[in-house]
Coordinates of C-alpha atoms in Angstrom, one line a residue:
X283 CA 36.7 4.6 2.8
X284 CA 40.4 5.9 2.2
X285 CA 40.6 7.4 -1.3
X286 CA 44.1 6.8 -2.8
X287 CA 45.8 8.3 -6.0
X288 CA 48.9 6.8 -7.5
X289 CA 51.7 8.8 -9.3
X290 CA 54.1 6.5 -11.2
X291 CA 53.0 3.0 -12.3
X292 CA 56.1 0.9 -12.1
X293 CA 56.5 -2.3 -10.0
X294 CA 56.1 -0.7 -6.4
X295 CA 53.0 1.0 -7.5
X296 CA 51.4 -2.3 -8.9
X297 CA 52.1 -4.2 -5.8
X298 CA 50.5 -1.6 -3.8
X299 CA 47.5 -1.5 -5.9
X300 CA 47.3 -5.2 -5.8
X301 CA 47.3 -5.2 -2.0
X302 CA 44.7 -2.3 -2.0
X303 CA 42.3 -4.4 -4.4
X304 CA 41.9 -6.8 -1.6
X305 CA 40.6 -4.4 1.1
X306 CA 37.0 -2.8 1.1
X307 CA 38.3 0.0 3.1
X308 CA 40.7 1.5 0.4
X309 CA 39.6 2.8 -3.0
X310 CA 42.2 3.4 -5.6
X311 CA 40.9 6.4 -7.7
X312 CA 43.4 8.0 -10.3
X313 CA 46.5 6.6 -11.5
X314 CA 49.1 8.6 -13.6
X315 CA 52.5 7.9 -15.3
X316 CA 54.4 9.8 -17.8
X317 CA 53.7 6.6 -19.9
X318 CA 50.0 6.3 -20.5
X319 CA 50.8 2.7 -21.4
X320 CA 52.4 2.0 -17.8
X321 CA 49.3 3.7 -16.0
X322 CA 46.8 1.4 -18.2
X323 CA 48.9 -1.7 -17.5
X324 CA 48.9 -1.1 -13.9
X325 CA 45.2 -0.6 -13.7
X326 CA 44.6 -3.7 -15.9
X327 CA 46.9 -5.6 -13.7
X328 CA 45.4 -4.8 -10.5
X329 CA 41.8 -4.4 -11.5
X330 CA 41.3 -1.0 -9.6
X331 CA 41.7 2.5 -10.4
X332 CA 41.3 4.8 -13.5
X333 CA 44.4 5.9 -15.7
X334 CA 44.5 9.5 -16.4
X335 CA 46.9 11.3 -18.7
X336 CA 47.5 14.4 -17.0
X337 CA 48.2 15.4 -13.2
X338 CA 45.5 18.0 -13.5
X339 CA 43.1 15.2 -14.2
X340 CA 43.5 13.4 -10.8
X341 CA 40.6 13.4 -8.3
X342 CA 40.9 14.9 -4.9
X343 CA 42.1 12.0 -2.6
X344 CA 43.0 11.5 1.2
X345 CA 46.4 9.9 0.4
X346 CA 48.9 10.3 -2.6
X347 CA 51.6 7.8 -3.5
X348 CA 54.5 9.2 -5.5
X349 CA 55.9 5.9 -6.6
X350 CA 58.5 7.3 -9.1
X351 CA 62.3 6.5 -9.3
X352 CA 64.3 8.1 -6.8
X353 CA 65.6 10.8 -8.8
X354 CA 62.4 11.9 -9.9
X355 CA 60.6 12.3 -6.5
X356 CA 61.2 16.0 -6.0
X357 CA 60.3 17.0 -9.7
X358 CA 57.1 14.8 -9.4
X359 CA 56.3 16.7 -6.2
X360 CA 56.8 20.1 -7.9
X361 CA 54.6 18.9 -10.9
X362 CA 51.9 17.9 -8.3
X363 CA 52.1 21.3 -6.8
X364 CA 52.0 23.1 -10.3
X365 CA 48.8 20.7 -11.1
X366 CA 46.8 22.8 -8.5
X367 CA 45.8 19.4 -6.6
X368 CA 44.2 20.1 -3.4
X369 CA 46.8 19.6 -0.4
X370 CA 46.4 16.2 1.2
X371 CA 48.7 13.7 2.7
X372 CA 51.6 12.4 0.2
X373 CA 53.9 9.3 0.6
X374 CA 56.9 8.4 -1.4
X375 CA 58.6 4.7 -1.3
X376 CA 62.1 5.4 -1.6
X377 CA 64.5 3.6 0.7
X378 CA 67.5 6.2 0.2
X379 CA 65.6 9.6 0.3
X380 CA 63.8 10.9 3.3
X381 CA 60.4 12.7 3.3
X382 CA 62.4 15.7 2.8
X383 CA 62.6 15.1 -1.0
X384 CA 58.6 16.3 -0.8
X385 CA 59.5 19.7 0.3
X386 CA 57.8 21.4 -2.6
X387 CA 54.6 19.7 -1.4
X388 CA 55.5 20.3 2.3
X389 CA 55.8 24.1 1.4
X390 CA 52.5 23.9 -0.3
X391 CA 50.6 22.7 2.9
X392 CA 50.8 19.1 2.3
X393 CA 51.4 16.5 5.0
X394 CA 54.4 14.4 3.8
X395 CA 56.2 11.0 4.7
X396 CA 58.3 8.2 3.4
X397 CA 57.3 4.5 3.5
X398 CA 60.0 2.0 2.5
X399 CA 58.7 -1.5 2.4
X400 CA 61.8 -3.9 2.8
X401 CA 60.7 -6.5 0.1
X402 CA 62.0 -7.3 -3.4
X403 CA 59.5 -5.9 -6.0
X404 CA 61.0 -7.9 -8.9
X405 CA 57.5 -9.4 -9.6
X406 CA 54.4 -7.4 -8.4
X407 CA 52.3 -10.5 -7.8
X408 CA 54.9 -12.4 -6.0
X409 CA 55.6 -9.2 -3.9
X410 CA 51.9 -9.0 -3.0
X411 CA 51.8 -12.7 -2.0
X412 CA 54.8 -12.1 0.3
X413 CA 53.7 -8.8 1.7
X414 CA 52.3 -10.1 4.9
X415 CA 54.6 -9.5 7.7
X416 CA 56.9 -7.2 5.6
X417 CA 58.7 -4.5 7.5
X418 CA 58.1 -1.0 6.3
X419 CA 60.2 1.9 7.4
X420 CA 58.3 5.3 7.8
X421 CA 59.1 8.7 8.8
X422 CA 57.8 12.2 8.1
X423 CA 55.0 14.4 9.6
X424 CA 53.1 12.9 12.4
X425 CA 49.6 13.0 10.7
X426 CA 51.1 11.2 7.5
X427 CA 53.1 8.8 9.5
X428 CA 49.9 7.8 11.2
X429 CA 47.9 7.6 8.5
X430 CA 50.3 5.4 6.2
X431 CA 51.2 3.2 9.4
X432 CA 47.6 2.4 9.7
X433 CA 47.3 1.5 5.9
X434 CA 50.2 -0.6 6.0
X435 CA 48.9 -2.6 9.0
X436 CA 45.6 -2.9 7.2
X437 CA 47.3 -4.7 4.3
X438 CA 49.6 -7.0 6.4
X439 CA 52.5 -5.0 6.9
X440 CA 54.7 -4.0 10.1
X441 CA 55.6 -0.4 10.0
X442 CA 58.6 0.8 12.1
X443 CA 60.3 4.2 12.6
X444 CA 63.4 5.2 11.1
X445 CA 65.6 8.4 11.7
X446 CA 65.2 10.7 8.7
X447 CA 68.7 12.0 9.1
X448 CA 70.2 8.4 8.8
X449 CA 67.9 7.2 6.0
X450 CA 70.8 6.7 3.6
X451 CA 72.5 4.3 6.1
X452 CA 69.4 2.6 6.9
X453 CA 68.9 1.8 3.0
X454 CA 72.6 0.8 2.9
X455 CA 71.9 -1.8 5.6
X456 CA 69.3 -3.2 3.4
X457 CA 71.9 -3.3 0.5
X458 CA 74.3 -5.2 2.5
X459 CA 71.6 -7.7 3.7
X460 CA 69.9 -8.4 0.5
X461 CA 71.5 -7.0 -2.5
X462 CA 75.1 -7.9 -1.8
X463 CA 74.2 -11.2 -0.7
X464 CA 73.0 -12.0 -4.2
X465 CA 76.4 -10.7 -5.5
X466 CA 78.2 -12.9 -3.3
X467 CA 76.1 -16.0 -4.4
X468 CA 77.1 -15.0 -8.0
X469 CA 80.8 -14.9 -7.2
X470 CA 80.6 -18.2 -5.4
X471 CA 78.8 -20.0 -8.3
X472 CA 81.4 -18.6 -10.6
X473 CA 84.2 -19.7 -8.3
X474 CA 82.7 -23.4 -8.2
X475 CA 82.4 -23.4 -12.0
X476 CA 85.9 -22.4 -12.5
X477 CA 86.9 -25.3 -10.0
X478 CA 85.0 -27.9 -12.3
X479 CA 82.1 -28.2 -9.8
X480 CA 79.0 -29.4 -11.8
X481 CA 76.3 -26.7 -12.3
X482 CA 73.5 -28.8 -10.5
X483 CA 75.8 -29.4 -7.6
X484 CA 77.2 -25.9 -7.4
X485 CA 73.4 -24.7 -7.1
X486 CA 72.4 -27.2 -4.4
X487 CA 75.7 -26.2 -2.5
X488 CA 74.8 -22.5 -2.7
X489 CA 71.1 -22.9 -1.6
X490 CA 72.2 -25.2 1.3
X491 CA 74.9 -23.0 2.7
X492 CA 73.0 -19.7 2.2
X493 CA 69.9 -21.3 3.8
X494 CA 72.0 -22.6 6.7
X495 CA 73.6 -19.4 7.3
X496 CA 70.5 -17.6 7.3
X497 CA 69.0 -19.9 9.8
X498 CA 72.1 -19.8 12.0
X499 CA 72.2 -16.0 12.0
X500 CA 68.4 -15.9 12.9
X501 CA 69.0 -18.4 15.7
X502 CA 72.3 -17.4 17.0
X503 CA 73.2 -13.7 16.0
X504 CA 76.1 -12.9 13.4
X505 CA 79.1 -13.4 15.6
X506 CA 78.1 -16.7 16.9
X507 CA 76.9 -17.9 13.5
X508 CA 80.2 -17.1 11.7
X509 CA 82.4 -20.1 10.9
X510 CA 85.4 -20.5 8.5
X511 CA 89.0 -19.6 8.3
X512 CA 88.8 -16.1 9.5
X513 CA 86.6 -16.9 12.2
X514 CA 89.3 -19.7 13.4
X515 CA 92.2 -16.9 12.8
X516 CA 93.9 -19.4 10.0
X517 CA 96.1 -16.7 8.7
X518 CA 97.9 -18.9 6.3
X519 CA 94.6 -20.3 4.7
X520 CA 93.5 -16.7 4.4
X521 CA 96.7 -15.5 2.7
X522 CA 97.0 -18.3 0.3
X523 CA 93.2 -18.5 -0.6
X524 CA 93.1 -14.7 -0.9
X525 CA 96.0 -15.0 -3.6
X526 CA 94.4 -17.8 -5.4
X527 CA 91.0 -15.7 -5.6
X528 CA 93.0 -12.7 -6.7
X529 CA 94.8 -14.5 -9.4
X530 CA 91.2 -15.6 -10.8
X531 CA 89.2 -12.6 -10.2
X532 CA 90.9 -9.5 -8.9
X533 CA 87.9 -7.6 -7.8
X534 CA 86.5 -10.7 -5.9
X535 CA 90.3 -11.0 -4.3
X536 CA 89.6 -7.6 -2.7
X537 CA 86.2 -8.4 -1.5
X538 CA 87.7 -11.7 -0.1
X539 CA 90.4 -9.8 1.7
X540 CA 88.2 -7.1 3.0
X541 CA 85.5 -9.6 4.1
X542 CA 88.0 -11.6 5.9
X543 CA 89.3 -8.6 7.8
X544 CA 85.7 -7.9 9.0
X545 CA 84.8 -11.4 9.6
X546 CA 88.1 -11.8 12.0
X547 CA 86.9 -8.8 13.8
X548 CA 83.2 -9.8 14.1
X549 CA 84.5 -13.0 15.7
X550 CA 86.9 -11.4 18.0
X551 CA 84.9 -8.4 19.0
X552 CA 81.4 -9.3 18.2
X553 CA 81.2 -6.5 15.7
X554 CA 82.5 -5.3 12.4
X555 CA 83.2 -1.7 13.4
X556 CA 86.9 -0.8 14.1
X557 CA 88.1 -0.2 17.6
X558 CA 88.3 3.4 18.2
X559 CA 91.2 3.1 20.6

């Protein structure tokens, strides 16, 4: 039985607790948050664990999760050291920061690692239901990586290694792939509205085009899946259309020009990176 403690009771913690609730090999013990209401809420939602009001009240555990906001990870690590907790294995779930953010614990004899599930945690119950097959980037001390990799596999995830020194770039890739794709859909919807397209039709167009693009990228790869004026090299359309977009929405116009340049390079060279020559 793997004994697990949780520090921080937000949506990531709630999702993990819901996942662990399904396993007879994992026991969630103490759950701490600076907000007692949050800790109690997480315990109530997942049906596992015991909310505590002080770090020093947490039980000894085989694995600790520091599921706090990114800018609080090191402070939480320092507070855990100060609490006198027995050194063990500790994980944070930031996509941006490497396991070095847990340096105060490492210096105190803990084994440290990071584990970033590439999944939206907007709703913990939905995230739990979607977790099977989720890729999880892991790096850190060998013992900690082995433990968290096994745990992730137990609950249906797929751990994979990431270079700790390139963690910020790794996370930026996820932002491009997911977050910015959402922003682009919002811009498209606003442009269709400006052009007089009925809302219901615009929503259907966005869904169909996005689904088609995703399917084509998965089947063909980005370069072969790319279509449109930049892929065709239609400079007249790009110039005139870019001007129209800029007149309507200057920031979207900048995005249009930059994306058109990258799209042209992708179609011509198979990648967006500039030619070093």
